[in-house]
Amino acid sequence: MTKKIFSGVQPTGNLHLGNYLGAIKNFTKLQNDNKNNCIFCVVDLHSITVYQDPKLLKKNVRETAATFIACGIDPSKSIIFNQSSVPAHSEAAWILGCISRMGWLNRMTQFKEKAGKDKEKASIGLYVYPILMAADILLYDTTHVPVGNDQKQHLELCRDIAQKFNNDFDKKDFLKVPEPLIQENFSRIMSLKNGLNKMSKSDPSDASRINLTDTRDQIINKIKKAKTDNSFMPESIIELKNRPEINNLIEIYSSFTDEDLEKSLKNLSGKSFSDLKNLISEILVEEIEPIGKKINELLKDKDYLDNILLEGSVKANNIADKKVQEIKKIIGLT
Ligand code: AMP
Ligand code: TRP
């Protein structure tokens, strides 16, 4: 079966190892299985749900596109575009917002986390963010959505919206109900400074994450300083699960060695944490440093990147505009 793959990444700078292992690396794998049709979107409208400096936004959009390409996404095989260049996303989001229920949105944990204590001051955009995400996905008849674990709840909401639309307007299967593609391991890479927090672009401490543009020395230093604990290398998975920082490091290690955690624990048995850190640094320098170099090289050619985004948006517009016209017809607007 041809899978229709869609995913999005926000252009908020500092793309990191969590984005890579949780999402972008998987995008490349899916693309390289030639049976799939892939669309990867730089979701600039999602990013403005919190204030973005207008002077940096376009630069960050280019940087995200450059990161996609540097990680192996090939614009001649996959569509790469930015969300705001396809108006159907905003139009469909309004219509789907009229299908969605407040009760559904009130359950979204990402909103609660991002809005923090003072919910009244959060933007309306942040609250309805998952509806725009549903529009992104549903406009392309997407069958599969590769994302990190933090997006699971948003995808469930997207499925609910699609089903309610199909039911309300008696159009069985019109909006395709997508499947999440969430990897079992590595779907939640944690901060190098605190194993209970997700590795995140917005963490004020740069040492908490490996950025995809970090140099060799930065990678080595950050891994050297990553938090561990005072005990020895764990012997079992059960032991590992109670030690968040070590669990995170071993997950990072095994994601690159393509082993399951059990096999990694066996290989690491008797080794010290500094041995483990050396192994991780070596692997990261080998895989991440070339990506960073490629990103910087691509960023020198703005016209090339703008052109990729433009070509992608023409293709995306063709698909999305047709779907939104059908939606409008179904609900009686045209
Ligand atoms: P964002 O940067 O929030 O737009 O996220 C882009 C993609 O990276 C999404 O699929 C996220 O689920 C994924 N992602 C972000 N942070 C992490 C993390 N720490 N571990 C695993 N996946 C992540
Ligand atoms: N909300 C996603 C995130 O922050 C990004 C996103 C927007 C997305 N639209 C999407 C992911 C559609 C998958 C499909 O990570």
CSV table of C-alpha atoms and ligand atoms in Angstrom, one decimal:
chain,number,residue,atom,x,y,z
A,1,MET,CA,0.0,0.0,0.0
A,2,THR,CA,1.2,3.5,-0.8
A,3,LYS,CA,1.5,5.4,2.5
A,4,LYS,CA,0.8,9.1,2.4
A,5,ILE,CA,3.1,10.6,5.0
A,6,PHE,CA,2.8,14.1,6.4
A,7,SER,CA,4.7,15.7,9.3
A,8,GLY,CA,5.6,19.2,10.4
A,9,VAL,CA,8.4,20.9,12.4
A,10,GLN,CA,8.2,24.4,13.9
A,11,PRO,CA,10.8,27.0,12.7
A,12,THR,CA,11.8,28.0,16.2
A,13,GLY,CA,15.5,27.6,15.8
A,14,ASN,CA,17.8,25.2,17.7
A,15,LEU,CA,16.7,21.9,16.1
A,16,HIS,CA,18.2,19.3,18.3
A,17,LEU,CA,19.0,15.6,18.8
A,18,GLY,CA,15.4,15.0,20.1
A,19,ASN,CA,13.9,16.4,16.9
A,20,TYR,CA,16.3,14.2,14.9
A,21,LEU,CA,15.9,10.9,16.7
A,22,GLY,CA,12.2,11.4,17.5
A,23,ALA,CA,11.1,12.7,14.1
A,24,ILE,CA,13.4,13.8,11.3
A,25,LYS,CA,15.6,10.7,11.0
A,26,ASN,CA,12.4,8.7,10.6
A,27,PHE,CA,11.2,11.1,7.9
A,28,THR,CA,14.3,10.2,5.8
A,29,LYS,CA,13.7,6.5,6.3
A,30,LEU,CA,10.1,6.8,5.2
A,31,GLN,CA,11.1,8.8,2.2
A,32,ASN,CA,13.7,6.3,1.1
A,33,ASP,CA,11.1,3.5,1.1
A,34,ASN,CA,10.0,4.4,-2.5
A,35,LYS,CA,6.5,3.3,-2.0
A,36,ASN,CA,5.7,6.3,0.2
A,37,ASN,CA,4.5,9.8,-0.8
A,38,CYS,CA,6.0,12.2,1.7
A,39,ILE,CA,5.2,15.8,2.6
A,40,PHE,CA,7.3,17.7,5.2
A,41,CYS,CA,6.1,21.0,6.3
A,42,VAL,CA,7.8,23.9,8.1
A,43,VAL,CA,4.9,24.9,10.3
A,44,ASP,CA,5.5,28.7,10.6
A,45,LEU,CA,1.8,29.4,11.5
A,46,HIS,CA,2.2,27.1,14.5
A,47,SER,CA,5.4,28.8,15.6
A,48,ILE,CA,3.6,32.2,15.9
A,49,THR,CA,1.3,30.9,18.6
A,50,VAL,CA,4.1,32.2,20.9
A,51,TYR,CA,5.8,35.5,19.9
A,52,GLN,CA,8.5,35.2,17.2
A,53,ASP,CA,10.8,38.0,16.3
A,54,PRO,CA,9.8,39.1,12.8
A,55,LYS,CA,13.4,39.6,11.9
A,56,LEU,CA,14.2,36.0,12.6
A,57,LEU,CA,11.2,34.1,11.4
A,58,LYS,CA,12.0,33.8,7.7
A,59,LYS,CA,15.6,32.8,8.6
A,60,ASN,CA,14.3,30.1,10.9
A,61,VAL,CA,12.0,28.8,8.2
A,62,ARG,CA,15.0,28.5,5.8
A,63,GLU,CA,17.1,26.9,8.6
A,64,THR,CA,14.4,24.2,9.2
A,65,ALA,CA,14.2,23.5,5.4
A,66,ALA,CA,18.0,23.3,5.3
A,67,THR,CA,17.9,20.9,8.3
A,68,PHE,CA,15.4,18.6,6.5
A,69,ILE,CA,17.7,18.5,3.4
A,70,ALA,CA,20.9,18.1,5.4
A,71,CYS,CA,19.3,15.1,7.2
A,72,GLY,CA,18.6,13.4,3.9
A,73,ILE,CA,15.2,14.6,2.8
A,74,ASP,CA,15.4,15.0,-1.0
A,75,PRO,CA,13.2,17.7,-2.5
A,76,SER,CA,13.0,15.7,-5.7
A,77,LYS,CA,11.3,12.9,-3.9
A,78,SER,CA,9.4,14.6,-1.1
A,79,ILE,CA,7.5,17.9,-0.9
A,80,ILE,CA,9.0,20.5,1.4
A,81,PHE,CA,7.1,23.7,1.9
A,82,ASN,CA,6.1,26.2,4.6
A,83,GLN,CA,2.6,26.2,6.0
A,84,SER,CA,1.8,29.9,5.5
A,85,SER,CA,2.4,29.7,1.8
A,86,VAL,CA,-0.6,27.4,1.4
A,87,PRO,CA,-3.8,29.4,2.5
A,88,ALA,CA,-5.9,26.2,2.6
A,89,HIS,CA,-4.4,25.3,6.0
A,90,SER,CA,-5.8,28.4,7.7
A,91,GLU,CA,-9.2,28.1,5.9
A,92,ALA,CA,-9.6,24.4,6.8
A,93,ALA,CA,-8.5,25.1,10.4
A,94,TRP,CA,-11.4,27.6,10.8
A,95,ILE,CA,-13.9,25.1,9.4
A,96,LEU,CA,-12.5,22.2,11.5
A,97,GLY,CA,-12.6,24.5,14.6
A,98,CYS,CA,-16.3,24.7,14.1
A,99,ILE,CA,-16.5,20.9,14.3
A,100,SER,CA,-14.1,20.5,17.3
A,101,ARG,CA,-15.4,20.7,20.9
A,102,MET,CA,-14.0,22.8,23.7
A,103,GLY,CA,-14.0,19.7,25.9
A,104,TRP,CA,-11.6,18.0,23.5
A,105,LEU,CA,-9.1,20.9,23.5
A,106,ASN,CA,-9.4,21.4,27.3
A,107,ARG,CA,-7.7,18.0,27.7
A,108,MET,CA,-4.6,18.8,25.7
A,109,THR,CA,-1.6,18.5,28.0
A,110,GLN,CA,0.8,20.4,25.7
A,111,PHE,CA,-1.4,23.5,26.0
A,112,LYS,CA,-1.3,23.2,29.8
A,113,GLU,CA,2.4,22.8,29.8
A,114,LYS,CA,3.1,25.7,27.4
A,115,ALA,CA,0.5,28.1,28.9
A,116,GLY,CA,1.9,27.5,32.3
A,117,LYS,CA,0.3,28.9,35.4
A,118,ASP,CA,-1.3,32.0,33.8
A,119,LYS,CA,-3.6,30.4,31.2
A,120,GLU,CA,-5.5,33.6,30.7
A,121,LYS,CA,-2.5,35.2,29.1
A,122,ALA,CA,-1.8,32.4,26.6
A,123,SER,CA,-2.7,33.2,23.0
A,124,ILE,CA,-5.9,31.8,21.5
A,125,GLY,CA,-3.7,30.4,18.8
A,126,LEU,CA,-1.9,28.3,21.3
A,127,TYR,CA,-5.2,26.9,22.5
A,128,VAL,CA,-6.5,26.0,19.0
A,129,TYR,CA,-3.0,24.9,17.8
A,130,PRO,CA,-4.1,21.2,17.5
A,131,ILE,CA,-6.9,22.1,15.2
A,132,LEU,CA,-4.5,23.7,12.7
A,133,MET,CA,-2.4,20.6,13.0
A,134,ALA,CA,-5.4,18.5,12.1
A,135,ALA,CA,-6.0,20.7,9.1
A,136,ASP,CA,-2.4,20.2,8.0
A,137,ILE,CA,-2.8,16.4,8.1
A,138,LEU,CA,-6.3,16.0,6.8
A,139,LEU,CA,-5.9,18.2,3.7
A,140,TYR,CA,-3.5,15.7,2.2
A,141,ASP,CA,-5.4,12.5,2.9
A,142,THR,CA,-2.5,11.5,5.1
A,143,THR,CA,-2.4,7.9,6.1
A,144,HIS,CA,0.6,8.1,8.5
A,145,VAL,CA,2.1,10.8,10.7
A,146,PRO,CA,5.6,10.3,12.0
A,147,VAL,CA,6.1,12.3,15.2
A,148,GLY,CA,7.7,12.2,18.6
A,149,ASN,CA,5.7,11.0,21.6
A,150,ASP,CA,4.7,14.5,22.7
A,151,GLN,CA,2.4,14.8,19.7
A,152,LYS,CA,0.4,11.6,20.3
A,153,GLN,CA,-2.5,13.4,22.0
A,154,HIS,CA,-2.8,15.9,19.1
A,155,LEU,CA,-3.0,13.1,16.7
A,156,GLU,CA,-5.8,11.4,18.6
A,157,LEU,CA,-7.6,14.7,18.5
A,158,CYS,CA,-7.0,14.9,14.7
A,159,ARG,CA,-8.6,11.4,14.4
A,160,ASP,CA,-11.6,12.6,16.5
A,161,ILE,CA,-12.1,15.7,14.3
A,162,ALA,CA,-11.9,13.6,11.1
A,163,GLN,CA,-14.5,11.1,12.4
A,164,LYS,CA,-16.9,13.8,13.6
A,165,PHE,CA,-16.7,15.6,10.3
A,166,ASN,CA,-17.4,12.4,8.4
A,167,ASN,CA,-20.3,11.6,10.7
A,168,ASP,CA,-21.9,15.0,10.9
A,169,PHE,CA,-22.0,15.3,7.1
A,170,ASP,CA,-22.6,11.7,6.4
A,171,LYS,CA,-19.5,11.3,4.3
A,172,LYS,CA,-17.9,8.1,5.3
A,173,ASP,CA,-14.1,8.0,4.7
A,174,PHE,CA,-14.0,11.5,3.2
A,175,LEU,CA,-11.5,12.8,5.7
A,176,LYS,CA,-8.9,10.0,6.1
A,177,VAL,CA,-8.3,9.0,9.7
A,178,PRO,CA,-4.5,9.0,10.0
A,179,GLU,CA,-2.3,6.6,12.0
A,180,PRO,CA,0.5,7.9,14.2
A,181,LEU,CA,4.0,6.6,13.6
A,182,ILE,CA,5.7,6.9,16.9
A,183,GLN,CA,8.9,4.9,17.5
A,184,GLU,CA,8.8,2.7,20.5
A,185,ASN,CA,12.2,3.9,21.8
A,186,PHE,CA,13.8,7.3,21.3
A,187,SER,CA,10.4,9.0,20.9
A,188,ARG,CA,11.2,11.1,23.9
A,189,ILE,CA,14.8,12.2,24.2
A,190,MET,CA,15.4,14.0,27.5
A,191,SER,CA,17.4,17.0,28.6
A,192,LEU,CA,21.1,16.2,29.3
A,193,LYS,CA,20.8,18.2,32.5
A,194,ASN,CA,17.6,16.7,33.9
A,195,GLY,CA,16.3,13.3,32.8
A,196,LEU,CA,12.8,14.2,33.7
A,197,ASN,CA,12.5,17.1,31.2
A,198,LYS,CA,12.1,16.7,27.5
A,199,MET,CA,15.1,17.9,25.4
A,200,SER,CA,13.7,21.1,24.1
A,201,LYS,CA,14.5,24.1,21.9
A,202,SER,CA,13.2,26.5,24.5
A,203,ASP,CA,15.3,25.2,27.5
A,204,PRO,CA,17.3,28.2,28.5
A,205,SER,CA,20.4,26.0,29.1
A,206,ASP,CA,22.1,25.3,25.8
A,207,ALA,CA,24.0,22.5,27.6
A,208,SER,CA,20.7,20.6,28.0
A,209,ARG,CA,20.6,19.7,24.3
A,210,ILE,CA,22.8,18.7,21.4
A,211,ASN,CA,21.9,21.1,18.6
A,212,LEU,CA,22.2,19.8,15.1
A,213,THR,CA,24.6,22.6,14.3
A,214,ASP,CA,26.9,22.0,17.3
A,215,THR,CA,30.5,21.6,16.4
A,216,ARG,CA,32.6,18.6,17.3
A,217,ASP,CA,34.0,20.3,20.5
A,218,GLN,CA,30.5,21.4,21.6
A,219,ILE,CA,29.2,17.9,21.2
A,220,ILE,CA,32.0,16.4,23.2
A,221,ASN,CA,31.8,18.9,25.9
A,222,LYS,CA,28.0,18.7,26.4
A,223,ILE,CA,28.2,14.9,26.6
A,224,LYS,CA,31.1,15.1,29.0
A,225,LYS,CA,29.0,17.4,31.3
A,226,ALA,CA,25.7,15.5,30.9
A,227,LYS,CA,24.2,14.6,34.2
A,228,THR,CA,24.7,11.0,35.5
A,229,ASP,CA,24.2,9.6,39.0
A,230,ASN,CA,26.5,8.1,41.6
A,231,SER,CA,25.8,4.4,41.0
A,232,PHE,CA,27.2,1.9,38.6
A,233,MET,CA,26.1,0.9,35.1
A,234,PRO,CA,22.7,-0.6,35.4
A,235,GLU,CA,22.4,-4.4,34.8
A,236,SER,CA,18.7,-4.6,33.9
A,237,ILE,CA,15.9,-2.7,32.2
A,238,ILE,CA,14.0,-2.4,35.4
A,239,GLU,CA,16.9,-0.8,37.1
A,240,LEU,CA,17.4,1.5,34.1
A,241,LYS,CA,13.8,2.8,34.2
A,242,ASN,CA,14.4,4.3,37.7
A,243,ARG,CA,17.4,6.2,36.6
A,244,PRO,CA,16.2,8.8,34.1
A,245,GLU,CA,19.6,10.4,33.1
A,246,ILE,CA,21.3,7.0,32.5
A,247,ASN,CA,18.2,5.7,30.7
A,248,ASN,CA,18.4,8.7,28.4
A,249,LEU,CA,22.1,8.3,27.6
A,250,ILE,CA,21.6,4.6,26.9
A,251,GLU,CA,18.6,5.3,24.7
A,252,ILE,CA,20.7,7.8,22.7
A,253,TYR,CA,23.5,5.2,22.5
A,254,SER,CA,21.2,2.4,21.3
A,255,SER,CA,19.3,4.5,18.9
A,256,PHE,CA,22.6,5.0,16.9
A,257,THR,CA,23.8,1.4,17.3
A,258,ASP,CA,20.4,0.1,16.3
A,259,GLU,CA,20.3,-2.3,19.2
A,260,ASP,CA,17.5,-2.8,21.7
A,261,LEU,CA,18.1,-1.6,25.2
A,262,GLU,CA,18.7,-5.1,26.5
A,263,LYS,CA,21.5,-5.7,24.0
A,264,SER,CA,23.1,-2.3,24.8
A,265,LEU,CA,23.1,-3.0,28.5
A,266,LYS,CA,24.8,-6.3,27.8
A,267,ASN,CA,27.5,-4.5,25.7
A,268,LEU,CA,28.0,-1.8,28.3
A,269,SER,CA,28.2,-4.2,31.2
A,270,GLY,CA,31.2,-3.4,33.4
A,271,LYS,CA,31.9,-0.1,31.7
A,272,SER,CA,32.0,3.3,33.4
A,273,PHE,CA,29.8,6.3,32.6
A,274,SER,CA,32.8,8.0,31.1
A,275,ASP,CA,33.3,5.0,28.8
A,276,LEU,CA,29.6,5.3,27.8
A,277,LYS,CA,30.0,9.1,27.2
A,278,ASN,CA,33.1,8.5,25.0
A,279,LEU,CA,31.1,6.0,22.9
A,280,ILE,CA,28.2,8.4,22.6
A,281,SER,CA,30.4,11.4,21.7
A,282,GLU,CA,32.2,9.4,19.0
A,283,ILE,CA,28.9,8.3,17.4
A,284,LEU,CA,27.4,11.7,17.7
A,285,VAL,CA,30.4,13.4,16.1
A,286,GLU,CA,30.3,11.0,13.3
A,287,GLU,CA,26.6,11.4,12.5
A,288,ILE,CA,25.6,14.9,13.7
A,289,GLU,CA,28.7,17.0,12.9
A,290,PRO,CA,28.3,16.4,9.1
A,291,ILE,CA,24.6,17.4,9.3
A,292,GLY,CA,25.6,20.7,11.0
A,293,LYS,CA,28.2,21.4,8.3
A,294,LYS,CA,25.7,20.7,5.6
A,295,ILE,CA,23.1,23.0,7.2
A,296,ASN,CA,25.6,25.8,7.4
A,297,GLU,CA,26.6,25.3,3.8
A,298,LEU,CA,23.0,25.2,2.6
A,299,LEU,CA,22.2,28.4,4.5
A,300,LYS,CA,24.7,30.3,2.4
A,301,ASP,CA,22.4,29.8,-0.6
A,302,LYS,CA,19.2,31.5,0.4
A,303,ASP,CA,17.8,31.5,-3.2
A,304,TYR,CA,18.2,27.7,-3.4
A,305,LEU,CA,16.3,27.2,-0.2
A,306,ASP,CA,13.6,29.7,-1.2
A,307,ASN,CA,13.2,28.0,-4.5
A,308,ILE,CA,12.8,24.6,-2.9
A,309,LEU,CA,10.1,26.0,-0.6
A,310,LEU,CA,8.4,27.8,-3.5
A,311,GLU,CA,8.3,24.6,-5.7
A,312,GLY,CA,7.0,22.7,-2.7
A,313,SER,CA,4.3,25.2,-2.0
A,314,VAL,CA,3.1,25.0,-5.6
A,315,LYS,CA,2.7,21.2,-5.3
A,316,ALA,CA,1.1,21.4,-1.8
A,317,ASN,CA,-1.3,24.2,-3.0
A,318,ASN,CA,-2.5,21.9,-5.8
A,319,ILE,CA,-3.5,19.2,-3.4
A,320,ALA,CA,-4.7,21.2,-0.4
A,321,ASP,CA,-6.7,23.7,-2.4
A,322,LYS,CA,-8.7,20.9,-4.1
A,323,LYS,CA,-9.5,19.3,-0.7
A,324,VAL,CA,-10.6,22.5,1.0
A,325,GLN,CA,-12.9,23.2,-2.0
A,326,GLU,CA,-14.5,19.8,-1.5
A,327,ILE,CA,-14.8,20.5,2.3
A,328,LYS,CA,-16.6,23.8,1.5
A,329,LYS,CA,-18.9,22.0,-0.9
A,330,ILE,CA,-19.8,19.3,1.6
A,331,ILE,CA,-20.7,21.8,4.3
A,332,GLY,CA,-22.8,23.8,1.9
A,333,LEU,CA,-20.7,26.9,1.6
A,334,THR,CA,-20.4,26.6,-2.2
B,1,AMP,P1,8.8,20.7,17.2
B,1,AMP,O1,10.2,21.2,17.3
B,1,AMP,O2,8.1,20.9,18.5
B,1,AMP,O3,8.1,21.3,16.1
B,1,AMP,O4,8.9,19.2,17.0
B,1,AMP,C1,9.2,18.6,15.8
B,1,AMP,C2,9.2,17.1,15.9
B,1,AMP,O5,10.2,16.6,16.9
B,1,AMP,C3,7.9,16.5,16.5
B,1,AMP,O6,7.6,15.3,15.8
B,1,AMP,C4,8.2,16.2,18.0
B,1,AMP,O7,7.4,15.2,18.5
B,1,AMP,C5,9.7,15.8,17.9
B,1,AMP,N1,10.4,16.1,19.1
B,1,AMP,C6,10.6,17.3,19.7
B,1,AMP,N2,11.3,17.2,20.9
B,1,AMP,C7,11.6,15.8,21.0
B,1,AMP,C8,12.3,15.1,22.0
B,1,AMP,N3,12.9,15.6,23.0
B,1,AMP,N4,12.3,13.7,21.8
B,1,AMP,C9,11.8,13.1,20.8
B,1,AMP,N5,11.1,13.8,19.8
B,1,AMP,C10,11.0,15.1,19.9
B,2,TRP,N1,2.7,20.1,16.5
B,2,TRP,C1,3.9,19.6,15.9
B,2,TRP,C2,5.1,19.8,16.9
B,2,TRP,O1,5.2,20.7,17.6
B,2,TRP,C3,4.3,20.1,14.6
B,2,TRP,C4,3.2,19.9,13.6
B,2,TRP,C5,2.3,20.8,13.1
B,2,TRP,C6,2.9,18.7,13.0
B,2,TRP,N2,1.5,20.2,12.1
B,2,TRP,C7,1.8,18.9,12.1
B,2,TRP,C8,3.4,17.4,13.1
B,2,TRP,C9,1.3,17.9,11.3
B,2,TRP,C10,2.8,16.4,12.3
B,2,TRP,C11,1.8,16.6,11.4
B,2,TRP,O2,6.0,19.0,16.9
